[in-house]
Amino acid sequence: MNRVMRNNGEPAPRVESVHRALVLLKLISEEGSLSVTEAAQAVDIHPATAQRLLMTLVGDDFARQGEKRRYFPGPALLRTAKNTASLKERVRPFLERLYEQSGETVHLASLIGTEVHHPDCLESVQPLRFGSRVGTRVPAHVTSEGKSMLAELPWEEVEARYSVALLGRLGHTLHVDLGELREELERTRERGYATNFEESEPGIAAFAVSLGRIDGQHGSLSIAMPIARYSDDLGESMAEYLKTIRTDARDALHSA
């Protein structure tokens, strides 16, 4: 990192503790998360000192502590991001946190009309896993992500979107029952999360929550796994991960 220079060309005095804290903030922002060991190595200090610095950042909301003693961007750090940052850039820390907690494939999705787009993904390393859908577009009403976002819209808007889509060139491929969709969206609102059990494709179990509108884009986070590995207990855990991260993401992203 470059040293600040005085007008006479001499290096300005630097408060090392402040410098180290700023370096750690930069690393957390760029890497998405940071462990105590990684922090200590990055600024060449004892792990106990690194932990005190990280906990100071937590105390001032510039970082938050997650599982396995990793530190993630906090609300104050996220609020400093430029408003022009993309949905992908702003949500990435929460996607990484969701991946670390679940160990399954996680996606960021956005809603465009009646389709779900997938701008970002972290794919599970398990031998049997659900693969990345980055770049693909899927009808919203058959995905957990789409249902989570549609459930936040007034029914009149959902109906209007599908009325337009059904009259379009690919309307005959939608295969949507609006009465059933309305009931499913009501169940989604009551649960606080959406599900997809082999609706979009065979062999998938997926859960999602909506993040609301971020810089004009409606975003959602999801966890997907092979249905062969699914259990009710695992599903409950995934739903809790998502609901907790939704709360933190909304607090950070919507107050930015």
PDB file of C-alpha atoms in Angstrom:
ATOM      1  CA  MET A   1       0.000   0.000   0.000  1.00  0.00           C
ATOM      2  CA  ASN A   2       1.348   3.451  -0.888  1.00  0.00           C
ATOM      3  CA  ARG A   3       2.474   5.729   1.933  1.00  0.00           C
ATOM      4  CA  VAL A   4       0.884   9.176   2.279  1.00  0.00           C
ATOM      5  CA  MET A   5       3.478  11.867   1.475  1.00  0.00           C
ATOM      6  CA  ARG A   6       3.913  15.314   2.980  1.00  0.00           C
ATOM      7  CA  ASN A   7       4.312  18.341   0.716  1.00  0.00           C
ATOM      8  CA  ASN A   8       8.102  18.127   1.149  1.00  0.00           C
ATOM      9  CA  GLY A   9       8.140  14.569  -0.147  1.00  0.00           C
ATOM     10  CA  GLU A  10       8.719  12.949   3.264  1.00  0.00           C
ATOM     11  CA  PRO A  11       6.395  10.096   4.347  1.00  0.00           C
ATOM     12  CA  ALA A  12       3.634  11.282   6.688  1.00  0.00           C
ATOM     13  CA  PRO A  13       3.475   9.532  10.056  1.00  0.00           C
ATOM     14  CA  ARG A  14       1.131   6.545  10.005  1.00  0.00           C
ATOM     15  CA  VAL A  15      -0.866   5.071  12.897  1.00  0.00           C
ATOM     16  CA  GLU A  16      -0.169   1.380  12.405  1.00  0.00           C
ATOM     17  CA  SER A  17      -3.323   0.118  14.104  1.00  0.00           C
ATOM     18  CA  VAL A  18      -5.490   2.315  11.855  1.00  0.00           C
ATOM     19  CA  HIS A  19      -3.520   1.245   8.805  1.00  0.00           C
ATOM     20  CA  ARG A  20      -3.969  -2.430   9.665  1.00  0.00           C
ATOM     21  CA  ALA A  21      -7.684  -1.997  10.264  1.00  0.00           C
ATOM     22  CA  LEU A  22      -8.065  -0.319   6.861  1.00  0.00           C
ATOM     23  CA  VAL A  23      -6.122  -3.135   5.189  1.00  0.00           C
ATOM     24  CA  LEU A  24      -8.442  -5.679   6.805  1.00  0.00           C
ATOM     25  CA  LEU A  25     -11.499  -3.697   5.692  1.00  0.00           C
ATOM     26  CA  LYS A  26     -10.204  -3.703   2.134  1.00  0.00           C
ATOM     27  CA  LEU A  27      -9.592  -7.465   2.245  1.00  0.00           C
ATOM     28  CA  ILE A  28     -13.037  -8.194   3.671  1.00  0.00           C
ATOM     29  CA  SER A  29     -14.599  -6.071   0.938  1.00  0.00           C
ATOM     30  CA  GLU A  30     -12.571  -7.624  -1.892  1.00  0.00           C
ATOM     31  CA  GLU A  31     -12.514 -11.252  -0.740  1.00  0.00           C
ATOM     32  CA  GLY A  32     -16.016 -11.418   0.750  1.00  0.00           C
ATOM     33  CA  SER A  33     -14.834 -12.882   4.064  1.00  0.00           C
ATOM     34  CA  LEU A  34     -11.712 -13.191   6.189  1.00  0.00           C
ATOM     35  CA  SER A  35     -10.555 -15.513   8.977  1.00  0.00           C
ATOM     36  CA  VAL A  36      -8.464 -14.482  11.982  1.00  0.00           C
ATOM     37  CA  THR A  37      -5.496 -16.459  10.631  1.00  0.00           C
ATOM     38  CA  GLU A  38      -5.771 -14.817   7.204  1.00  0.00           C
ATOM     39  CA  ALA A  39      -6.025 -11.384   8.819  1.00  0.00           C
ATOM     40  CA  ALA A  40      -2.948 -11.991  10.974  1.00  0.00           C
ATOM     41  CA  GLN A  41      -0.929 -13.125   7.975  1.00  0.00           C
ATOM     42  CA  ALA A  42      -2.100 -10.215   5.823  1.00  0.00           C
ATOM     43  CA  VAL A  43      -0.845  -7.513   8.215  1.00  0.00           C
ATOM     44  CA  ASP A  44       1.901  -9.546   9.937  1.00  0.00           C
ATOM     45  CA  ILE A  45       0.561  -9.493  13.494  1.00  0.00           C
ATOM     46  CA  HIS A  46      -0.282 -12.062  16.161  1.00  0.00           C
ATOM     47  CA  PRO A  47      -3.685 -13.761  15.712  1.00  0.00           C
ATOM     48  CA  ALA A  48      -4.890 -12.378  19.055  1.00  0.00           C
ATOM     49  CA  THR A  49      -4.156  -8.851  17.859  1.00  0.00           C
ATOM     50  CA  ALA A  50      -5.852  -9.572  14.538  1.00  0.00           C
ATOM     51  CA  GLN A  51      -8.951 -10.801  16.342  1.00  0.00           C
ATOM     52  CA  ARG A  52      -9.100  -7.628  18.451  1.00  0.00           C
ATOM     53  CA  LEU A  53      -8.941  -5.527  15.291  1.00  0.00           C
ATOM     54  CA  LEU A  54     -11.671  -7.593  13.657  1.00  0.00           C
ATOM     55  CA  MET A  55     -13.888  -7.402  16.733  1.00  0.00           C
ATOM     56  CA  THR A  56     -13.419  -3.618  16.748  1.00  0.00           C
ATOM     57  CA  LEU A  57     -14.682  -3.555  13.165  1.00  0.00           C
ATOM     58  CA  VAL A  58     -17.627  -5.709  14.246  1.00  0.00           C
ATOM     59  CA  GLY A  59     -18.401  -3.335  17.104  1.00  0.00           C
ATOM     60  CA  ASP A  60     -18.612  -0.425  14.668  1.00  0.00           C
ATOM     61  CA  ASP A  61     -20.719  -2.385  12.124  1.00  0.00           C
ATOM     62  CA  PHE A  62     -17.948  -2.472   9.500  1.00  0.00           C
ATOM     63  CA  ALA A  63     -17.802  -6.273   9.770  1.00  0.00           C
ATOM     64  CA  ARG A  64     -19.938  -9.088  11.107  1.00  0.00           C
ATOM     65  CA  GLN A  65     -18.803 -12.410  12.510  1.00  0.00           C
ATOM     66  CA  GLY A  66     -20.175 -15.548  10.889  1.00  0.00           C
ATOM     67  CA  GLU A  67     -19.666 -19.234  11.446  1.00  0.00           C
ATOM     68  CA  LYS A  68     -16.177 -20.758  11.722  1.00  0.00           C
ATOM     69  CA  ARG A  69     -14.814 -17.412  12.982  1.00  0.00           C
ATOM     70  CA  ARG A  70     -14.960 -15.803   9.566  1.00  0.00           C
ATOM     71  CA  TYR A  71     -15.693 -12.100   9.229  1.00  0.00           C
ATOM     72  CA  PHE A  72     -17.969 -10.672   6.533  1.00  0.00           C
ATOM     73  CA  PRO A  73     -18.810  -7.121   5.377  1.00  0.00           C
ATOM     74  CA  GLY A  74     -21.022  -5.358   7.889  1.00  0.00           C
ATOM     75  CA  PRO A  75     -23.796  -2.826   7.266  1.00  0.00           C
ATOM     76  CA  ALA A  76     -21.507   0.200   7.637  1.00  0.00           C
ATOM     77  CA  LEU A  77     -19.034  -1.155   5.089  1.00  0.00           C
ATOM     78  CA  LEU A  78     -21.768  -2.069   2.629  1.00  0.00           C
ATOM     79  CA  ARG A  79     -23.291   1.409   2.903  1.00  0.00           C
ATOM     80  CA  THR A  80     -20.067   2.877   1.566  1.00  0.00           C
ATOM     81  CA  ALA A  81     -20.436   0.984  -1.719  1.00  0.00           C
ATOM     82  CA  LYS A  82     -21.331   3.073  -4.738  1.00  0.00           C
ATOM     83  CA  ASN A  83     -25.009   3.115  -5.554  1.00  0.00           C
ATOM     84  CA  THR A  84     -24.103   2.213  -9.125  1.00  0.00           C
ATOM     85  CA  ALA A  85     -22.620  -1.136  -8.046  1.00  0.00           C
ATOM     86  CA  SER A  86     -24.376  -4.022  -9.738  1.00  0.00           C
ATOM     87  CA  LEU A  87     -26.794  -6.352  -8.008  1.00  0.00           C
ATOM     88  CA  LYS A  88     -24.202  -9.105  -8.352  1.00  0.00           C
ATOM     89  CA  GLU A  89     -21.459  -7.072  -6.692  1.00  0.00           C
ATOM     90  CA  ARG A  90     -23.606  -5.893  -3.806  1.00  0.00           C
ATOM     91  CA  VAL A  91     -25.157  -9.270  -2.994  1.00  0.00           C
ATOM     92  CA  ARG A  92     -21.984 -11.332  -3.457  1.00  0.00           C
ATOM     93  CA  PRO A  93     -20.931 -11.234   0.238  1.00  0.00           C
ATOM     94  CA  PHE A  94     -24.296 -12.653   1.276  1.00  0.00           C
ATOM     95  CA  LEU A  95     -24.157 -15.308  -1.445  1.00  0.00           C
ATOM     96  CA  GLU A  96     -20.741 -16.376  -0.154  1.00  0.00           C
ATOM     97  CA  ARG A  97     -22.009 -16.508   3.405  1.00  0.00           C
ATOM     98  CA  LEU A  98     -24.975 -18.630   2.331  1.00  0.00           C
ATOM     99  CA  TYR A  99     -22.640 -20.996   0.481  1.00  0.00           C
ATOM    100  CA  GLU A 100     -20.392 -21.357   3.522  1.00  0.00           C
ATOM    101  CA  GLN A 101     -23.318 -22.141   5.793  1.00  0.00           C
ATOM    102  CA  SER A 102     -25.174 -24.555   3.535  1.00  0.00           C
ATOM    103  CA  GLY A 103     -22.453 -26.371   1.596  1.00  0.00           C
ATOM    104  CA  GLU A 104     -24.918 -26.594  -1.292  1.00  0.00           C
ATOM    105  CA  THR A 105     -25.162 -24.760  -4.603  1.00  0.00           C
ATOM    106  CA  VAL A 106     -26.429 -21.210  -4.086  1.00  0.00           C
ATOM    107  CA  HIS A 107     -27.697 -18.719  -6.663  1.00  0.00           C
ATOM    108  CA  LEU A 108     -28.469 -15.040  -6.953  1.00  0.00           C
ATOM    109  CA  ALA A 109     -31.502 -14.512  -9.162  1.00  0.00           C
ATOM    110  CA  SER A 110     -33.352 -11.528 -10.565  1.00  0.00           C
ATOM    111  CA  LEU A 111     -36.906 -11.185 -11.845  1.00  0.00           C
ATOM    112  CA  ILE A 112     -37.504  -9.849 -15.350  1.00  0.00           C
ATOM    113  CA  GLY A 113     -41.123 -10.014 -16.452  1.00  0.00           C
ATOM    114  CA  THR A 114     -42.156 -13.598 -15.736  1.00  0.00           C
ATOM    115  CA  GLU A 115     -38.638 -15.024 -16.004  1.00  0.00           C
ATOM    116  CA  VAL A 116     -35.882 -15.638 -13.498  1.00  0.00           C
ATOM    117  CA  HIS A 117     -32.332 -14.793 -14.571  1.00  0.00           C
ATOM    118  CA  HIS A 118     -29.238 -16.074 -12.752  1.00  0.00           C
ATOM    119  CA  PRO A 119     -26.356 -13.556 -12.682  1.00  0.00           C
ATOM    120  CA  ASP A 120     -24.266 -15.334 -10.020  1.00  0.00           C
ATOM    121  CA  CYS A 121     -23.721 -18.744  -8.421  1.00  0.00           C
ATOM    122  CA  LEU A 122     -21.405 -20.662  -6.121  1.00  0.00           C
ATOM    123  CA  GLU A 123     -21.510 -24.366  -6.921  1.00  0.00           C
ATOM    124  CA  SER A 124     -21.253 -27.064  -4.274  1.00  0.00           C
ATOM    125  CA  VAL A 125     -18.149 -29.243  -4.285  1.00  0.00           C
ATOM    126  CA  GLN A 126     -20.070 -32.335  -3.209  1.00  0.00           C
ATOM    127  CA  PRO A 127     -19.912 -35.210  -5.746  1.00  0.00           C
ATOM    128  CA  LEU A 128     -23.709 -35.255  -6.034  1.00  0.00           C
ATOM    129  CA  ARG A 129     -24.786 -31.646  -6.476  1.00  0.00           C
ATOM    130  CA  PHE A 130     -27.042 -29.232  -8.318  1.00  0.00           C
ATOM    131  CA  GLY A 131     -25.113 -27.400 -11.008  1.00  0.00           C
ATOM    132  CA  SER A 132     -24.786 -23.722 -11.857  1.00  0.00           C
ATOM    133  CA  ARG A 133     -27.593 -22.025 -13.764  1.00  0.00           C
ATOM    134  CA  VAL A 134     -25.713 -18.785 -14.454  1.00  0.00           C
ATOM    135  CA  GLY A 135     -26.842 -17.351 -17.772  1.00  0.00           C
ATOM    136  CA  THR A 136     -30.046 -19.379 -17.908  1.00  0.00           C
ATOM    137  CA  ARG A 137     -33.601 -18.031 -17.888  1.00  0.00           C
ATOM    138  CA  VAL A 138     -36.425 -20.035 -16.285  1.00  0.00           C
ATOM    139  CA  PRO A 139     -40.167 -19.333 -15.875  1.00  0.00           C
ATOM    140  CA  ALA A 140     -40.587 -17.676 -12.489  1.00  0.00           C
ATOM    141  CA  HIS A 141     -43.609 -19.677 -11.347  1.00  0.00           C
ATOM    142  CA  VAL A 142     -41.731 -23.012 -11.343  1.00  0.00           C
ATOM    143  CA  THR A 143     -38.678 -21.840  -9.368  1.00  0.00           C
ATOM    144  CA  SER A 144     -38.257 -21.096  -5.673  1.00  0.00           C
ATOM    145  CA  GLU A 145     -36.519 -17.819  -6.565  1.00  0.00           C
ATOM    146  CA  GLY A 146     -39.291 -16.685  -8.878  1.00  0.00           C
ATOM    147  CA  LYS A 147     -42.020 -17.519  -6.400  1.00  0.00           C
ATOM    148  CA  SER A 148     -40.208 -15.693  -3.601  1.00  0.00           C
ATOM    149  CA  MET A 149     -40.060 -12.516  -5.705  1.00  0.00           C
ATOM    150  CA  LEU A 150     -43.551 -12.791  -7.178  1.00  0.00           C
ATOM    151  CA  ALA A 151     -44.957 -13.220  -3.659  1.00  0.00           C
ATOM    152  CA  GLU A 152     -43.840  -9.684  -2.813  1.00  0.00           C
ATOM    153  CA  LEU A 153     -45.765  -8.140  -5.685  1.00  0.00           C
ATOM    154  CA  PRO A 154     -49.460  -7.189  -5.564  1.00  0.00           C
ATOM    155  CA  TRP A 155     -51.505  -9.946  -7.203  1.00  0.00           C
ATOM    156  CA  GLU A 156     -52.753  -7.464  -9.796  1.00  0.00           C
ATOM    157  CA  GLU A 157     -49.182  -6.928 -10.969  1.00  0.00           C
ATOM    158  CA  VAL A 158     -48.451 -10.670 -11.100  1.00  0.00           C
ATOM    159  CA  GLU A 159     -51.630 -11.231 -13.115  1.00  0.00           C
ATOM    160  CA  ALA A 160     -50.752  -8.390 -15.480  1.00  0.00           C
ATOM    161  CA  ARG A 161     -47.267  -9.772 -16.080  1.00  0.00           C
ATOM    162  CA  TYR A 162     -48.608 -13.204 -16.964  1.00  0.00           C
ATOM    163  CA  SER A 163     -51.380 -11.799 -19.104  1.00  0.00           C
ATOM    164  CA  VAL A 164     -48.761 -10.096 -21.262  1.00  0.00           C
ATOM    165  CA  ALA A 165     -46.498 -13.162 -21.308  1.00  0.00           C
ATOM    166  CA  LEU A 166     -49.309 -15.568 -22.223  1.00  0.00           C
ATOM    167  CA  LEU A 167     -50.175 -13.423 -25.240  1.00  0.00           C
ATOM    168  CA  GLY A 168     -46.563 -13.320 -26.356  1.00  0.00           C
ATOM    169  CA  ARG A 169     -44.698 -15.492 -28.836  1.00  0.00           C
ATOM    170  CA  LEU A 170     -43.723 -18.071 -26.186  1.00  0.00           C
ATOM    171  CA  GLY A 171     -46.928 -17.891 -24.174  1.00  0.00           C
ATOM    172  CA  HIS A 172     -47.910 -21.432 -25.137  1.00  0.00           C
ATOM    173  CA  THR A 173     -44.821 -22.762 -23.317  1.00  0.00           C
ATOM    174  CA  LEU A 174     -45.605 -21.243 -19.918  1.00  0.00           C
ATOM    175  CA  HIS A 175     -48.103 -23.867 -18.696  1.00  0.00           C
ATOM    176  CA  VAL A 176     -49.231 -21.745 -15.760  1.00  0.00           C
ATOM    177  CA  ASP A 177     -52.472 -21.982 -13.796  1.00  0.00           C
ATOM    178  CA  LEU A 178     -52.956 -18.521 -12.306  1.00  0.00           C
ATOM    179  CA  GLY A 179     -55.352 -19.780  -9.623  1.00  0.00           C
ATOM    180  CA  GLU A 180     -52.808 -22.318  -8.390  1.00  0.00           C
ATOM    181  CA  LEU A 181     -50.026 -19.749  -8.614  1.00  0.00           C
ATOM    182  CA  ARG A 182     -51.970 -17.296  -6.459  1.00  0.00           C
ATOM    183  CA  GLU A 183     -52.455 -19.957  -3.770  1.00  0.00           C
ATOM    184  CA  GLU A 184     -48.757 -20.874  -3.916  1.00  0.00           C
ATOM    185  CA  LEU A 185     -47.722 -17.242  -3.509  1.00  0.00           C
ATOM    186  CA  GLU A 186     -49.998 -16.918  -0.478  1.00  0.00           C
ATOM    187  CA  ARG A 187     -48.341 -19.990   1.071  1.00  0.00           C
ATOM    188  CA  THR A 188     -44.933 -18.488   0.302  1.00  0.00           C
ATOM    189  CA  ARG A 189     -45.813 -15.262   2.118  1.00  0.00           C
ATOM    190  CA  GLU A 190     -47.066 -17.215   5.136  1.00  0.00           C
ATOM    191  CA  ARG A 191     -43.908 -19.380   5.346  1.00  0.00           C
ATOM    192  CA  GLY A 192     -41.503 -16.547   4.640  1.00  0.00           C
ATOM    193  CA  TYR A 193     -39.681 -18.518   1.938  1.00  0.00           C
ATOM    194  CA  ALA A 194     -40.430 -20.322  -1.321  1.00  0.00           C
ATOM    195  CA  THR A 195     -39.809 -23.930  -2.355  1.00  0.00           C
ATOM    196  CA  ASN A 196     -39.325 -25.920  -5.535  1.00  0.00           C
ATOM    197  CA  PHE A 197     -39.592 -29.694  -5.401  1.00  0.00           C
ATOM    198  CA  GLU A 198     -38.945 -30.944  -8.953  1.00  0.00           C
ATOM    199  CA  GLU A 199     -41.165 -28.242 -10.482  1.00  0.00           C
ATOM    200  CA  SER A 200     -38.517 -26.648 -12.697  1.00  0.00           C
ATOM    201  CA  GLU A 201     -36.733 -29.928 -13.470  1.00  0.00           C
ATOM    202  CA  PRO A 202     -36.496 -33.474 -12.097  1.00  0.00           C
ATOM    203  CA  GLY A 203     -34.258 -34.214  -9.131  1.00  0.00           C
ATOM    204  CA  ILE A 204     -34.157 -30.757  -7.527  1.00  0.00           C
ATOM    205  CA  ALA A 205     -35.101 -29.496  -4.089  1.00  0.00           C
ATOM    206  CA  ALA A 206     -34.680 -25.743  -3.680  1.00  0.00           C
ATOM    207  CA  PHE A 207     -35.479 -22.942  -1.227  1.00  0.00           C
ATOM    208  CA  ALA A 208     -35.368 -19.182  -1.772  1.00  0.00           C
ATOM    209  CA  VAL A 209     -36.061 -15.799  -0.188  1.00  0.00           C
ATOM    210  CA  SER A 210     -36.571 -12.440  -1.818  1.00  0.00           C
ATOM    211  CA  LEU A 211     -34.214  -9.554  -1.065  1.00  0.00           C
ATOM    212  CA  GLY A 212     -36.624  -6.955  -2.392  1.00  0.00           C
ATOM    213  CA  ARG A 213     -35.613  -4.273  -4.893  1.00  0.00           C
ATOM    214  CA  ILE A 214     -31.967  -3.267  -4.927  1.00  0.00           C
ATOM    215  CA  ASP A 215     -31.169  -0.316  -7.179  1.00  0.00           C
ATOM    216  CA  GLY A 216     -34.296  -1.053  -9.177  1.00  0.00           C
ATOM    217  CA  GLN A 217     -33.638  -4.786  -9.572  1.00  0.00           C
ATOM    218  CA  HIS A 218     -35.645  -7.419  -7.722  1.00  0.00           C
ATOM    219  CA  GLY A 219     -33.227  -9.978  -6.244  1.00  0.00           C
ATOM    220  CA  SER A 220     -33.456 -13.382  -4.599  1.00  0.00           C
ATOM    221  CA  LEU A 221     -31.101 -15.881  -2.975  1.00  0.00           C
ATOM    222  CA  SER A 222     -31.608 -19.631  -3.241  1.00  0.00           C
ATOM    223  CA  ILE A 223     -30.168 -22.960  -2.099  1.00  0.00           C
ATOM    224  CA  ALA A 224     -30.546 -25.990  -4.377  1.00  0.00           C
ATOM    225  CA  MET A 225     -29.638 -29.627  -3.816  1.00  0.00           C
ATOM    226  CA  PRO A 226     -30.332 -33.049  -5.320  1.00  0.00           C
ATOM    227  CA  ILE A 227     -33.659 -34.279  -3.989  1.00  0.00           C
ATOM    228  CA  ALA A 228     -31.980 -37.617  -3.195  1.00  0.00           C
ATOM    229  CA  ARG A 229     -30.096 -35.867  -0.376  1.00  0.00           C
ATOM    230  CA  TYR A 230     -33.055 -33.840   0.861  1.00  0.00           C
ATOM    231  CA  SER A 231     -34.694 -34.404   4.248  1.00  0.00           C
ATOM    232  CA  ASP A 232     -37.206 -32.357   6.233  1.00  0.00           C
ATOM    233  CA  ASP A 233     -34.562 -31.530   8.861  1.00  0.00           C
ATOM    234  CA  LEU A 234     -32.134 -30.372   6.184  1.00  0.00           C
ATOM    235  CA  GLY A 235     -34.856 -28.313   4.552  1.00  0.00           C
ATOM    236  CA  GLU A 236     -35.645 -26.560   7.837  1.00  0.00           C
ATOM    237  CA  SER A 237     -31.963 -25.690   8.278  1.00  0.00           C
ATOM    238  CA  MET A 238     -31.734 -24.277   4.762  1.00  0.00           C
ATOM    239  CA  ALA A 239     -34.856 -22.175   5.294  1.00  0.00           C
ATOM    240  CA  GLU A 240     -33.416 -20.739   8.523  1.00  0.00           C
ATOM    241  CA  TYR A 241     -30.096 -19.880   6.826  1.00  0.00           C
ATOM    242  CA  LEU A 242     -31.990 -18.028   4.114  1.00  0.00           C
ATOM    243  CA  LYS A 243     -34.286 -16.108   6.455  1.00  0.00           C
ATOM    244  CA  THR A 244     -31.388 -14.947   8.621  1.00  0.00           C
ATOM    245  CA  ILE A 245     -29.341 -13.803   5.635  1.00  0.00           C
ATOM    246  CA  ARG A 246     -32.389 -12.086   4.118  1.00  0.00           C
ATOM    247  CA  THR A 247     -32.758  -9.982   7.265  1.00  0.00           C
ATOM    248  CA  ASP A 248     -29.088  -9.006   7.284  1.00  0.00           C
ATOM    249  CA  ALA A 249     -29.002  -8.336   3.536  1.00  0.00           C
ATOM    250  CA  ARG A 250     -32.094  -6.150   3.599  1.00  0.00           C
ATOM    251  CA  ASP A 251     -30.775  -4.164   6.553  1.00  0.00           C
ATOM    252  CA  ALA A 252     -27.472  -3.546   4.757  1.00  0.00           C
ATOM    253  CA  LEU A 253     -28.535  -3.163   1.154  1.00  0.00           C
ATOM    254  CA  HIS A 254     -31.716  -1.137   1.589  1.00  0.00           C
ATOM    255  CA  SER A 255     -30.126   1.320   3.996  1.00  0.00           C
ATOM    256  CA  ALA A 256     -27.153   1.902   1.681  1.00  0.00           C
TER     257      ALA A 256
END
